[in-house]
Tab-separated table of C-alpha atoms in Angstrom:
chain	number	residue	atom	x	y	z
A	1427	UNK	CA	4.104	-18.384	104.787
A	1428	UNK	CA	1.367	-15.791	103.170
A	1429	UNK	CA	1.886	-13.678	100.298
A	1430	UNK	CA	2.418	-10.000	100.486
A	1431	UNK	CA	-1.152	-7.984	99.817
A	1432	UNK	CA	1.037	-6.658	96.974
A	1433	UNK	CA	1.571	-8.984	94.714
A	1434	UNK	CA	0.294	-8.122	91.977
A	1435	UNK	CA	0.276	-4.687	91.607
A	1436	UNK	CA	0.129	-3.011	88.999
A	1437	UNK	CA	-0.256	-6.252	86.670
A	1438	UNK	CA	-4.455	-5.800	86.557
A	1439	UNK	CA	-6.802	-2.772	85.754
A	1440	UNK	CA	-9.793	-2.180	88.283
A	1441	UNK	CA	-12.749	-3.994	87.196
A	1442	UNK	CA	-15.310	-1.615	85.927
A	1443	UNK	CA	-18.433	-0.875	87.420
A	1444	UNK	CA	-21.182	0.261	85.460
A	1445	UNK	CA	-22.551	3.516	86.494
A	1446	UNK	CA	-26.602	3.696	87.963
A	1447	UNK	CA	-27.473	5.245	84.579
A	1448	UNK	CA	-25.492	2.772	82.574
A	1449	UNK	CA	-27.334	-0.218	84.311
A	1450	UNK	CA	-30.860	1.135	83.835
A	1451	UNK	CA	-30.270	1.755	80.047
A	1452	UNK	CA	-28.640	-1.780	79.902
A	1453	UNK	CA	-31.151	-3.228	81.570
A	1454	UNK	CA	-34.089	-1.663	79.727
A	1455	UNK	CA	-32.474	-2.754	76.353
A	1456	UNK	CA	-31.815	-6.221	77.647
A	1457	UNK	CA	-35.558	-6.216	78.521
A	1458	UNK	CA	-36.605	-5.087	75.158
A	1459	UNK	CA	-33.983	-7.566	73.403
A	1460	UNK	CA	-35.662	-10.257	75.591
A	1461	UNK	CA	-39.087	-9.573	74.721
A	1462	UNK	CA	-37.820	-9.537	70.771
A	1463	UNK	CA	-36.494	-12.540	70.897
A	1464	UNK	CA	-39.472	-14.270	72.594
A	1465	UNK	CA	-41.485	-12.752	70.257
A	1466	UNK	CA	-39.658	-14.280	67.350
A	1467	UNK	CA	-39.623	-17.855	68.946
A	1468	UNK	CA	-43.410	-17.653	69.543
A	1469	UNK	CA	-44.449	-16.102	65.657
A	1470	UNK	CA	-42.136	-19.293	64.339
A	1471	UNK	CA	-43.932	-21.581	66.680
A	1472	UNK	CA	-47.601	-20.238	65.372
A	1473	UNK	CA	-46.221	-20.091	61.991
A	1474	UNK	CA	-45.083	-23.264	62.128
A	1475	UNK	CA	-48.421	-24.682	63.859
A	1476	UNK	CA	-50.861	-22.816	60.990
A	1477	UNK	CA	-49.148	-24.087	58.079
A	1478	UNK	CA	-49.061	-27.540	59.569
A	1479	UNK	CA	-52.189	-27.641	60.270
A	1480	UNK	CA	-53.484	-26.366	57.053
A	1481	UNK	CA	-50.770	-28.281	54.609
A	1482	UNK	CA	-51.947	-30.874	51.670
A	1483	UNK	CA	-50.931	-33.479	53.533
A	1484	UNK	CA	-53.005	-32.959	56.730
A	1485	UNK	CA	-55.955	-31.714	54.791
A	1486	UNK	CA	-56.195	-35.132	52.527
A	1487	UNK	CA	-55.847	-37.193	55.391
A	1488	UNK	CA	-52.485	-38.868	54.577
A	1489	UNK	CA	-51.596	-39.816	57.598
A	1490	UNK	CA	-54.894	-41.457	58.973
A	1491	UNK	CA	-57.387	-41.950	56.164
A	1492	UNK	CA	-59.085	-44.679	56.423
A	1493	UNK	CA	-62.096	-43.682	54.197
A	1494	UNK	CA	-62.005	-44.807	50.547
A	1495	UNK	CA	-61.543	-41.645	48.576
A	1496	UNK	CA	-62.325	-43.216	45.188
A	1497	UNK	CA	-65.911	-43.648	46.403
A	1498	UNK	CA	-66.038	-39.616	46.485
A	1499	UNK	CA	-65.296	-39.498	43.623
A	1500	UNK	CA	-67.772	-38.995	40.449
A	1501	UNK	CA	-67.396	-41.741	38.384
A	1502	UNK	CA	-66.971	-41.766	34.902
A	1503	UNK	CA	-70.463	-43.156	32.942
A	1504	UNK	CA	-70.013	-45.865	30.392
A	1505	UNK	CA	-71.030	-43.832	26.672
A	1506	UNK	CA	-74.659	-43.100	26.502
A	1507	UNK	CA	-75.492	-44.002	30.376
A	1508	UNK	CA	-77.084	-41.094	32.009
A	1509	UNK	CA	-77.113	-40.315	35.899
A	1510	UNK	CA	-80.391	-41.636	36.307
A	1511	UNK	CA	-80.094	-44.844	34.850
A	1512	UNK	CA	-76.541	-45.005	36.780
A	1513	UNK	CA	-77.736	-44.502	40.002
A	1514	UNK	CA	-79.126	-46.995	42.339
A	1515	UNK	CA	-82.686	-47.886	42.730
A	1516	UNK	CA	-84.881	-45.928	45.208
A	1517	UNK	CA	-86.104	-49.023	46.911
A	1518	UNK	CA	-82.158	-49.982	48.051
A	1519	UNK	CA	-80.986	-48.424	51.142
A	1520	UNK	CA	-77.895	-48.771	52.247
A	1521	UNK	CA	-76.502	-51.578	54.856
A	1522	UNK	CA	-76.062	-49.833	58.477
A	1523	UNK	CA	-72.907	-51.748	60.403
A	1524	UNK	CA	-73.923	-54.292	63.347
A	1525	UNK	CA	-73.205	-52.189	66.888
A	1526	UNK	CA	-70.920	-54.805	67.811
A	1527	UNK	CA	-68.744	-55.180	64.628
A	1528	UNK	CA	-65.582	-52.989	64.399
A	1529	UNK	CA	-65.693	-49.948	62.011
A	1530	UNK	CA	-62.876	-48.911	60.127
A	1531	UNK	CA	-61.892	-46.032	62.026
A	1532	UNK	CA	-62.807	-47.475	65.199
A	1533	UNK	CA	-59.626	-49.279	64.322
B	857	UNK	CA	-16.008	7.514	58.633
B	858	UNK	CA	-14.805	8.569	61.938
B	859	UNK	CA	-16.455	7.765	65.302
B	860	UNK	CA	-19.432	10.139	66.268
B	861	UNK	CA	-19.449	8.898	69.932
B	862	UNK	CA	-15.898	10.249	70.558
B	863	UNK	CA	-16.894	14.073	69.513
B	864	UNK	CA	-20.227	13.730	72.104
B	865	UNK	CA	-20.802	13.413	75.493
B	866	UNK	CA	-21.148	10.104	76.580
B	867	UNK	CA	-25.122	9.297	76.737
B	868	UNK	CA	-26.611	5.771	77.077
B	869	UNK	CA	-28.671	4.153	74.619
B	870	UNK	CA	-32.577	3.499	75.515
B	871	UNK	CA	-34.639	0.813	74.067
B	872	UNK	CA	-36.018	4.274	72.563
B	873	UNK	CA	-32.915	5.115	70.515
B	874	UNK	CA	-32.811	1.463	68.854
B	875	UNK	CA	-36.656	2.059	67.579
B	876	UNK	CA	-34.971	5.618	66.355
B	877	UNK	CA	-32.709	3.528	64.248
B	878	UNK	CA	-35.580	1.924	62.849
B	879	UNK	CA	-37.353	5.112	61.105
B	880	UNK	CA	-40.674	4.462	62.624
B	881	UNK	CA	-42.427	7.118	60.757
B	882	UNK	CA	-40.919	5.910	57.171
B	883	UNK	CA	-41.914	2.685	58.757
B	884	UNK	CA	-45.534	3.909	59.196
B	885	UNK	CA	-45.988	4.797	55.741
B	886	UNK	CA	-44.719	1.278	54.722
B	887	UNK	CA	-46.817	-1.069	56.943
B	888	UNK	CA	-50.032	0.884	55.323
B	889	UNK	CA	-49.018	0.658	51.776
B	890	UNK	CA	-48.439	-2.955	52.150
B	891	UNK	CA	-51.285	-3.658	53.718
B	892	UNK	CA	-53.488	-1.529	51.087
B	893	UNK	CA	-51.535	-4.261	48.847
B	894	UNK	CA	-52.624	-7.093	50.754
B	895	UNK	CA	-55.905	-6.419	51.121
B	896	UNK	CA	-56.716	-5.276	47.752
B	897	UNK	CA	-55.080	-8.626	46.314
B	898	UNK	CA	-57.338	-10.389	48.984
B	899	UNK	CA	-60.436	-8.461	47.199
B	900	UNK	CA	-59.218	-8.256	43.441
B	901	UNK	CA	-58.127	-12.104	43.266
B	902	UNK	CA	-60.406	-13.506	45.633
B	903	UNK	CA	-57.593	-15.324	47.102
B	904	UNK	CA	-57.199	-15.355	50.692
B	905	UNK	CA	-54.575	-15.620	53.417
B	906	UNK	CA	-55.037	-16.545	57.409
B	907	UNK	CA	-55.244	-13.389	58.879
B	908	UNK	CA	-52.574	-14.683	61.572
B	909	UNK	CA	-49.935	-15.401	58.403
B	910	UNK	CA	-51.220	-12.230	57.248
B	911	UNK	CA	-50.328	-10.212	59.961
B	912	UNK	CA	-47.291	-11.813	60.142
B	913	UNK	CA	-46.201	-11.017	56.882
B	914	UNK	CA	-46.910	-7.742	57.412
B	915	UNK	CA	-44.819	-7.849	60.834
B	916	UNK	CA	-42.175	-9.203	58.453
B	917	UNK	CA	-42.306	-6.039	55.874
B	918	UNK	CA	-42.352	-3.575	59.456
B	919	UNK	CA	-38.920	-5.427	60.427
B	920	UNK	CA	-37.611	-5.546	56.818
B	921	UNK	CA	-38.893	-1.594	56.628
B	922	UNK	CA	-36.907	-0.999	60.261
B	923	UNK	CA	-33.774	-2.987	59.159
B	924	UNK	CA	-33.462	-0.666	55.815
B	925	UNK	CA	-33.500	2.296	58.594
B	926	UNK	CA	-30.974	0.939	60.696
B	927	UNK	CA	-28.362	0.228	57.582
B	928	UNK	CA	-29.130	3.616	56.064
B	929	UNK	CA	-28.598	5.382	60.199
B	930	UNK	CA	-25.694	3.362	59.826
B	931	UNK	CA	-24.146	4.018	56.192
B	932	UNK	CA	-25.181	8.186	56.683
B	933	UNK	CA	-23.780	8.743	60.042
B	934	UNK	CA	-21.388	11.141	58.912
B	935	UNK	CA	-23.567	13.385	56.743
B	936	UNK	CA	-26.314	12.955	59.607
B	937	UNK	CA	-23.910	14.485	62.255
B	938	UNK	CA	-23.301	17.767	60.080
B	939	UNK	CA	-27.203	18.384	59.073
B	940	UNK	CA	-29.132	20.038	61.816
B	941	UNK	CA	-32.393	18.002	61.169
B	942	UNK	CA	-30.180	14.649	61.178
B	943	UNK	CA	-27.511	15.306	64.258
B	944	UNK	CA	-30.221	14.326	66.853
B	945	UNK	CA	-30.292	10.937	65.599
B	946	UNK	CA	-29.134	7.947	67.552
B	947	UNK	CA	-25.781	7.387	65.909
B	948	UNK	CA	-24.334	10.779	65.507
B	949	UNK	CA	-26.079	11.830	69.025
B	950	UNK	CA	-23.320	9.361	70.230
B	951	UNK	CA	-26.006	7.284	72.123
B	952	UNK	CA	-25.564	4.009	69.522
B	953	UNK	CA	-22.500	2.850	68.190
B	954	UNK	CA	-22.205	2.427	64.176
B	955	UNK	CA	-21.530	-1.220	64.580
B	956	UNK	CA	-24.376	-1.970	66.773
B	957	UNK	CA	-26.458	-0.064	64.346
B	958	UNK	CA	-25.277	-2.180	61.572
B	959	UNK	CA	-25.833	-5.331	63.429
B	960	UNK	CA	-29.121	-4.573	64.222
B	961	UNK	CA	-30.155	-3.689	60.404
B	962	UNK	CA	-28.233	-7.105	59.187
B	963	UNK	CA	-29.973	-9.629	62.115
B	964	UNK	CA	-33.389	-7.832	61.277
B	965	UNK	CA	-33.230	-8.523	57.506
B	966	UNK	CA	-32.452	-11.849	58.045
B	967	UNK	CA	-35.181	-12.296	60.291
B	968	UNK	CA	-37.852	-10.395	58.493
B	969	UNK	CA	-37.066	-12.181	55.380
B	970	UNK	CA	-36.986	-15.323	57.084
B	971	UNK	CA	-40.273	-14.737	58.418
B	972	UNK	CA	-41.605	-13.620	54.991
B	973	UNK	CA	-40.674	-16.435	53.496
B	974	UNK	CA	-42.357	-18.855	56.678
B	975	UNK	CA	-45.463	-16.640	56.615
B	976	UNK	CA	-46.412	-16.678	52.886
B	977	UNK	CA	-44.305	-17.677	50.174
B	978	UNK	CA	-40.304	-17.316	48.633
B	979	UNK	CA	-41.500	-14.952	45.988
B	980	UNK	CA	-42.799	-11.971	48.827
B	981	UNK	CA	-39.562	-12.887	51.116
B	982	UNK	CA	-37.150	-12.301	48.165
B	983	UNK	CA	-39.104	-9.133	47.062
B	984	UNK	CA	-38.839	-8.701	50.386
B	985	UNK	CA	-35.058	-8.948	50.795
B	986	UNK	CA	-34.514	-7.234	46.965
B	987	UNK	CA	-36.012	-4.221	48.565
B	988	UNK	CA	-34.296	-4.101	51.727
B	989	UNK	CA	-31.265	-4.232	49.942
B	990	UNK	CA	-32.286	-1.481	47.479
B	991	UNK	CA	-32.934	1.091	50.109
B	992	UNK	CA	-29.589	-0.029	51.957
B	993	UNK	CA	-27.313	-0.730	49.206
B	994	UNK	CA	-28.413	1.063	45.772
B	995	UNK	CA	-30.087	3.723	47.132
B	996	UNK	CA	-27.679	4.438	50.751
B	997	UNK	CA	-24.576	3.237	49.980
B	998	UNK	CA	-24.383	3.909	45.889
B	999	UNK	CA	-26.686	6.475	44.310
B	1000	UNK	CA	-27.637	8.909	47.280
B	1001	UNK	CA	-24.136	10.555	47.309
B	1002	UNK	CA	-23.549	9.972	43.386
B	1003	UNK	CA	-26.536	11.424	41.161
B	1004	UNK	CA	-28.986	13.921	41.770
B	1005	UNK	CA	-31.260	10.874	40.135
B	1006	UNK	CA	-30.781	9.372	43.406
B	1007	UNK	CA	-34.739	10.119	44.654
B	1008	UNK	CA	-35.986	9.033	41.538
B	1009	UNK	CA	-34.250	6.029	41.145
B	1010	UNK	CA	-33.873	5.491	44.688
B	1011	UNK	CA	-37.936	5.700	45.285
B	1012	UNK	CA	-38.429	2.375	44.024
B	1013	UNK	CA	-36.941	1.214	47.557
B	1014	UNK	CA	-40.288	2.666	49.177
B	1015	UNK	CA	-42.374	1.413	46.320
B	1016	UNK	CA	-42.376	-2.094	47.035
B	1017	UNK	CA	-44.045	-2.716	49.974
B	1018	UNK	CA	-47.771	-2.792	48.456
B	1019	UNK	CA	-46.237	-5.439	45.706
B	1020	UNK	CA	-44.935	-7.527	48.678
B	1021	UNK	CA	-48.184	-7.446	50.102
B	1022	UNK	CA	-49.828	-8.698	47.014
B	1023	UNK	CA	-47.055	-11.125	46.594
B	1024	UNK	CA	-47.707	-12.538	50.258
B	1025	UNK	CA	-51.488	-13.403	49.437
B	1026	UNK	CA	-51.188	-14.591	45.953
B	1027	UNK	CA	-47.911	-15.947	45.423
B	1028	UNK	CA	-47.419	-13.449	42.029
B	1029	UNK	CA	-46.890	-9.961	41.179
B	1030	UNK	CA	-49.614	-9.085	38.288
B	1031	UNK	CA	-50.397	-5.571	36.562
B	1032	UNK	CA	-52.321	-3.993	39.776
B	1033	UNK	CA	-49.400	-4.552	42.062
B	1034	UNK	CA	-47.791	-2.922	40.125
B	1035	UNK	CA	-49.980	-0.168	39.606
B	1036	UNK	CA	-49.548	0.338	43.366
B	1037	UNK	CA	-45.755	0.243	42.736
B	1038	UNK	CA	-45.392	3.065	39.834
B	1039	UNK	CA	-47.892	5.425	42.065
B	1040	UNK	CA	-45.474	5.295	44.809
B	1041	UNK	CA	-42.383	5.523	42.545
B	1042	UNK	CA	-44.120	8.467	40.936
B	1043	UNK	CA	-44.961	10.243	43.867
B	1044	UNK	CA	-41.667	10.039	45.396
B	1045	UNK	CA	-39.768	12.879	43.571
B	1046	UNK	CA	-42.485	15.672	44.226
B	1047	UNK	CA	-42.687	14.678	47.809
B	1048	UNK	CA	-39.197	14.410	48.758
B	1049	UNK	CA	-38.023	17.370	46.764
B	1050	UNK	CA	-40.450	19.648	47.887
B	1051	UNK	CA	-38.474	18.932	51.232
B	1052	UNK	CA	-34.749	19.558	49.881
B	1053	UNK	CA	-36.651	22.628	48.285
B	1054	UNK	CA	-36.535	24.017	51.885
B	1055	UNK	CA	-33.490	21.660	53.118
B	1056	UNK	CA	-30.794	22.380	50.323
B	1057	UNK	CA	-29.156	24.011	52.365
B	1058	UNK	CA	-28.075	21.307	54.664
B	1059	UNK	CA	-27.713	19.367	51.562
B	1060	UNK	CA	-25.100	21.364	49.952
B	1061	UNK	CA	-23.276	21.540	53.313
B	1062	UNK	CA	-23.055	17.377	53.623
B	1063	UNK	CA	-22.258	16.921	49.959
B	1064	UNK	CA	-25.358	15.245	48.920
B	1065	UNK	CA	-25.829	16.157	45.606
B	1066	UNK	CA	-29.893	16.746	45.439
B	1067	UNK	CA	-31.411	18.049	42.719
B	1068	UNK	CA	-31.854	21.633	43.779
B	1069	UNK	CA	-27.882	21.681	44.824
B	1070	UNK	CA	-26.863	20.954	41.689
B	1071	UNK	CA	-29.250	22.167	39.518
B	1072	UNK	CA	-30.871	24.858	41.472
B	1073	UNK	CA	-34.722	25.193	42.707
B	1074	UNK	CA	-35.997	26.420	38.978
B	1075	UNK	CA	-34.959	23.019	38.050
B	1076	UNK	CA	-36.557	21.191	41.191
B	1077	UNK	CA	-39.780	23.345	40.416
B	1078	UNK	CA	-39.994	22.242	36.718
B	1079	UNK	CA	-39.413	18.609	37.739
B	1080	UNK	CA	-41.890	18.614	40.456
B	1081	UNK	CA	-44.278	19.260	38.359
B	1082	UNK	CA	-43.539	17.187	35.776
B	1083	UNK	CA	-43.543	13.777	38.090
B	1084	UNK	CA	-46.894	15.543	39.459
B	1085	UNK	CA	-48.518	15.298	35.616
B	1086	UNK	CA	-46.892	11.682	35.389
B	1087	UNK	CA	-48.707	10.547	38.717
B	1088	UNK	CA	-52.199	12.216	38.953
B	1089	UNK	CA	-53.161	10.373	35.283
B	1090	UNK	CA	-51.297	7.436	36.456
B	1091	UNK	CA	-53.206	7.023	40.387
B	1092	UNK	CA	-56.687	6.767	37.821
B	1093	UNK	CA	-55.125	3.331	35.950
B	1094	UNK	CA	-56.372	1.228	38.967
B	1095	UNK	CA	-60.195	2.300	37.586
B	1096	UNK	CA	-59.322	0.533	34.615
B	1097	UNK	CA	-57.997	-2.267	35.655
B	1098	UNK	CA	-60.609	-2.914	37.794
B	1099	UNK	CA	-58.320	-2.530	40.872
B	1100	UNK	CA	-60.276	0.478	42.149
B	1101	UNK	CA	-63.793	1.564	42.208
B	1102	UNK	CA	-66.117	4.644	42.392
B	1103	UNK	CA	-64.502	5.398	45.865
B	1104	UNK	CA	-61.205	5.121	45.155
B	1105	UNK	CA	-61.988	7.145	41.753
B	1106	UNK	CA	-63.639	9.655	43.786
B	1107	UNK	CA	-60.802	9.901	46.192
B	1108	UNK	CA	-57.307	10.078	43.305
B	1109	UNK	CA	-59.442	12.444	41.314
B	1110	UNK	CA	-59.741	14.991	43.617
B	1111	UNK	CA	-56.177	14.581	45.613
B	1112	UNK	CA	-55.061	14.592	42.051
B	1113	UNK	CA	-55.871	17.859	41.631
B	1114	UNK	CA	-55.123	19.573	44.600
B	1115	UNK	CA	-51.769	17.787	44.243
B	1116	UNK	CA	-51.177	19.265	41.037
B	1117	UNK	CA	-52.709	23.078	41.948
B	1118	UNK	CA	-50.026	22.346	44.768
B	1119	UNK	CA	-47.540	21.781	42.342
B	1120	UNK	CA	-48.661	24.411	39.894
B	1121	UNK	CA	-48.506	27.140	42.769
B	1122	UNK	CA	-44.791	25.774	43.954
B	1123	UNK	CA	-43.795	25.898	40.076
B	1124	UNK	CA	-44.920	29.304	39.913
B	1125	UNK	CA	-43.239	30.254	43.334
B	1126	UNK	CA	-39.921	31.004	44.379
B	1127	UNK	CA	-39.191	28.424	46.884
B	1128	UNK	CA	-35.622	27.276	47.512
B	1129	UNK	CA	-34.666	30.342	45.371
B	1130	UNK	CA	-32.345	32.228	47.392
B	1131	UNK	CA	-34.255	35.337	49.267
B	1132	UNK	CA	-37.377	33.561	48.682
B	1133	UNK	CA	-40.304	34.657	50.004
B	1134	UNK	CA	-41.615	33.158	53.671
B	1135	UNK	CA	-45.006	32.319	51.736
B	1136	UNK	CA	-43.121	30.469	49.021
B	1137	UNK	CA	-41.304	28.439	51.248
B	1138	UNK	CA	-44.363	27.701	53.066
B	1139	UNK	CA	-45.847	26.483	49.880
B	1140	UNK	CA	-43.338	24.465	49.335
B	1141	UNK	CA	-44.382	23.142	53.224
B	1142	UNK	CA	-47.624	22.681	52.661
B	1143	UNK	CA	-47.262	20.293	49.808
B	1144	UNK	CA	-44.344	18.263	51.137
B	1145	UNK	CA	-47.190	17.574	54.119
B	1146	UNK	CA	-50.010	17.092	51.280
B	1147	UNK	CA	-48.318	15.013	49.358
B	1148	UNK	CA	-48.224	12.616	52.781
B	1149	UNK	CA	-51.880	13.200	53.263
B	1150	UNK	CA	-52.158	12.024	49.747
B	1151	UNK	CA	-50.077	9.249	49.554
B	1152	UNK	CA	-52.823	7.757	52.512
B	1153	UNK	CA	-55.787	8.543	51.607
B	1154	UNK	CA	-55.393	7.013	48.201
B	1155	UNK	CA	-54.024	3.692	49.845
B	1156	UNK	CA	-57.160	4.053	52.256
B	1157	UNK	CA	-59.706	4.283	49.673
B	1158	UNK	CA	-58.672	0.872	48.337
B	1159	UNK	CA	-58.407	-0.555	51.705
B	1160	UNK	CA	-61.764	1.018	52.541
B	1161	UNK	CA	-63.113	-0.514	49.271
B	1162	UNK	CA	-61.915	-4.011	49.417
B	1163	UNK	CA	-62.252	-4.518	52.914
B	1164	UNK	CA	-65.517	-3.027	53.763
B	1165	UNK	CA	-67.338	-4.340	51.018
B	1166	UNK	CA	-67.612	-0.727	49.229
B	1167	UNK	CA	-65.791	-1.636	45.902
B	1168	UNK	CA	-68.651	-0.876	42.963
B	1169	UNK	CA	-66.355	-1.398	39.799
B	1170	UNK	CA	-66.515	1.646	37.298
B	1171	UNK	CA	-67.335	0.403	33.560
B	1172	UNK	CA	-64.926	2.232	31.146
B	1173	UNK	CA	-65.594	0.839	28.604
């Protein structure tokens, strides 16, 4: 047995269909809202990236520092030492690493 | 409020309309002044900020700037849909509905400040947000329809931006932000009510209670002047403070004074009187449009200075 084309009459409103006008506006806006919000999700990724990039904690090496920062550092002279009599003699140079022996950051 | 759409012919909204929202020519005005701010805290200080962050920020004071437009479209609709030079806009031309309108302004000053605050630091993204919420709430919603006051009080909202732009470099607001700050506050008056001088009309017929409405244009004449001597003196202070140089000396002194012959000549006038003169009113014109011209090239000079390596300090004392 089928059901009579008429069922349900009267119970639902015609769907509405946009008019040519209406769809161009709607779709330039949606274009515009899509190119916002794209725009907004790219400036938080490069903001995100630049201050990453540039924070203490990447700049001081925290994560992979394997150089001894305290050797940067300008030590404090014992009372009446001056720089000269501090630093090392001219004849001392300073001990280059074998090829074959694993450097620190080599690591 | 009652719905605008319903009185209108059913038109659909443009991407166009939605930047209407945003006042792009207030908006204009803003982006400059904060970035006179920026740079001139980038020169001043010696501080700097990655031009990327930096235009970001300044992104972030465009969309804060835009969002301020879209609450104030929004709060104003009815008196916009009664004043001739308002009734074109997007709300009361029935194109955008109120709510959307609203919507727009709230999402945008939560993402402005949001970027602010990413971009540079909390103090510029809650100057940021203070001011957004002056123009929309204290100025819009509270003193714009309550106090004749409401341009003087209310032009603090546009004064911000160059503080914000200082803020966003150096993380603080010192004396020569400002400096910037009380020029724009002090120009506001003469510049906007050299307008209602040739608008009070429109005024009177939306209830908005401007200072030649209900005090008449004798009274608007007196006080434009007045803020005019308040200002000129006060755009010098940045050549003792070492904020501006020669150039920008150069530049204030002489706007100065054709800003206050303007305002000298519309004191003297008859504009906004009622039968006044065409050439009055035209006076009254020509320094509403001045006062823009000088409101830039002041804010130029500095940038010019700072940013193009043309800042030679003058030595007061």
């Amino acid at each position: 047995m089928t059901e009579p084309d008429n069922k349900y009459e009267g119970q639902f409103t015609a769907p509405y269909t946009p008019s040519a006008e209406e769809q161009l506006a709607r779709r330039s806006r949606n274009r515009v809202l899509g190119f916002a919000l794209a725009t907004f999700v790219i400036l938080v990724g490069v903001v995100t990236f630049i201050r990453l990039s540039s924070s203490d904690l990447s700049k001081s090496g925290f994560y992979y520092n394997f150089k001894d920062k305290a050797a940067d550092e300008e030590m404090e002279l014992p009372p009446g030492m001056d720089p000269d009599q501090a630093a090392p003699p001219p004849s001392l140079t300073p001990i280059e690493p074998e090829a074959d022996e694993p450097r620190g950051e080599d690591l | 409020m009652t719905d605008m759409s319903a009185s209108h012919t059913k038109r659909y909204a443009t991407a166009g309309d939605y930047v209407q929202l945003l006042k792009p020519r207030i908006m204009m005005l803003v982006v400059f002044t904060a970035v006179s701010g920026l740079i001139a805290a980038v020169g001043v200080t010696g501080q700097s900020i990655n031009p990327i962050m930096a235009a970001i920020a300044t992104l972030s004071i465009a969309l804060g700037s835009g969002a301020a437009g879209a609450i104030n479209m929004w709060y104003d609709s009815d008196i916009d849909q009664i004043m001739t030079r308002t009734s074109t806009r997007p709300i009361p031309s029935g194109a955008v509905p109120r709510e959307e309108a609203l919507a727009m302004g709230l999402i945008m000053s939560g993402v402005s400040v949001m970027l602010m605050w990413l971009a540079s630091n909390w103090l510029a993204a809650g100057l940021l947000a203070f001011s957004i919420f002056y123009y929309g709430v204290i100025y819009t919603m509270w003193l714009k329809r309550s106090t004749p006051q409401n341009i003087v009080i209310g032009g603090g909202a546009g004064a911000f931006p160059p503080v914000i732009g200082w803020a966003a470099v150096t993380g603080n607001t010192p004396l020569d932000a400002w400096i910037l700050f009380a020029i724009i506050f002090f120009w506001t008056p003469p510049h906007f009510w050299a307008l209602s001088l040739l608008a009070h009309g429109e005024y009177e017929k939306a209830g908005v209670p401007m200072l030649p409405v209900t005090h008449g244009a004798k009274t608007t004449r007196n006080q434009i002047l007045l803020y005019t001597l308040l200002l000129v003196p006060l755009a010098m202070t940045p050549l003792l403070t070492g904020l501006g140089g020669w150039l920008y000396g150069a530049v204030a002194g002489v706007l100065g004074l054709a800003f206050l012959s303007y305002a000298v000549r519309v004191w003297r006038s008859h504009a906004g009187d009622k039968g006044a003169a065409p050439a009055d009113m035209k006076l009254a014109k020509g320094m509403f449009l001045f006062s823009i011209l000088y409101l830039f090239l002041v804010f130029a000079a500095l940038i010019v200075e700072h940013a193009f390596g043309l800042y030679f300090p003058v030595k007061v004392f």
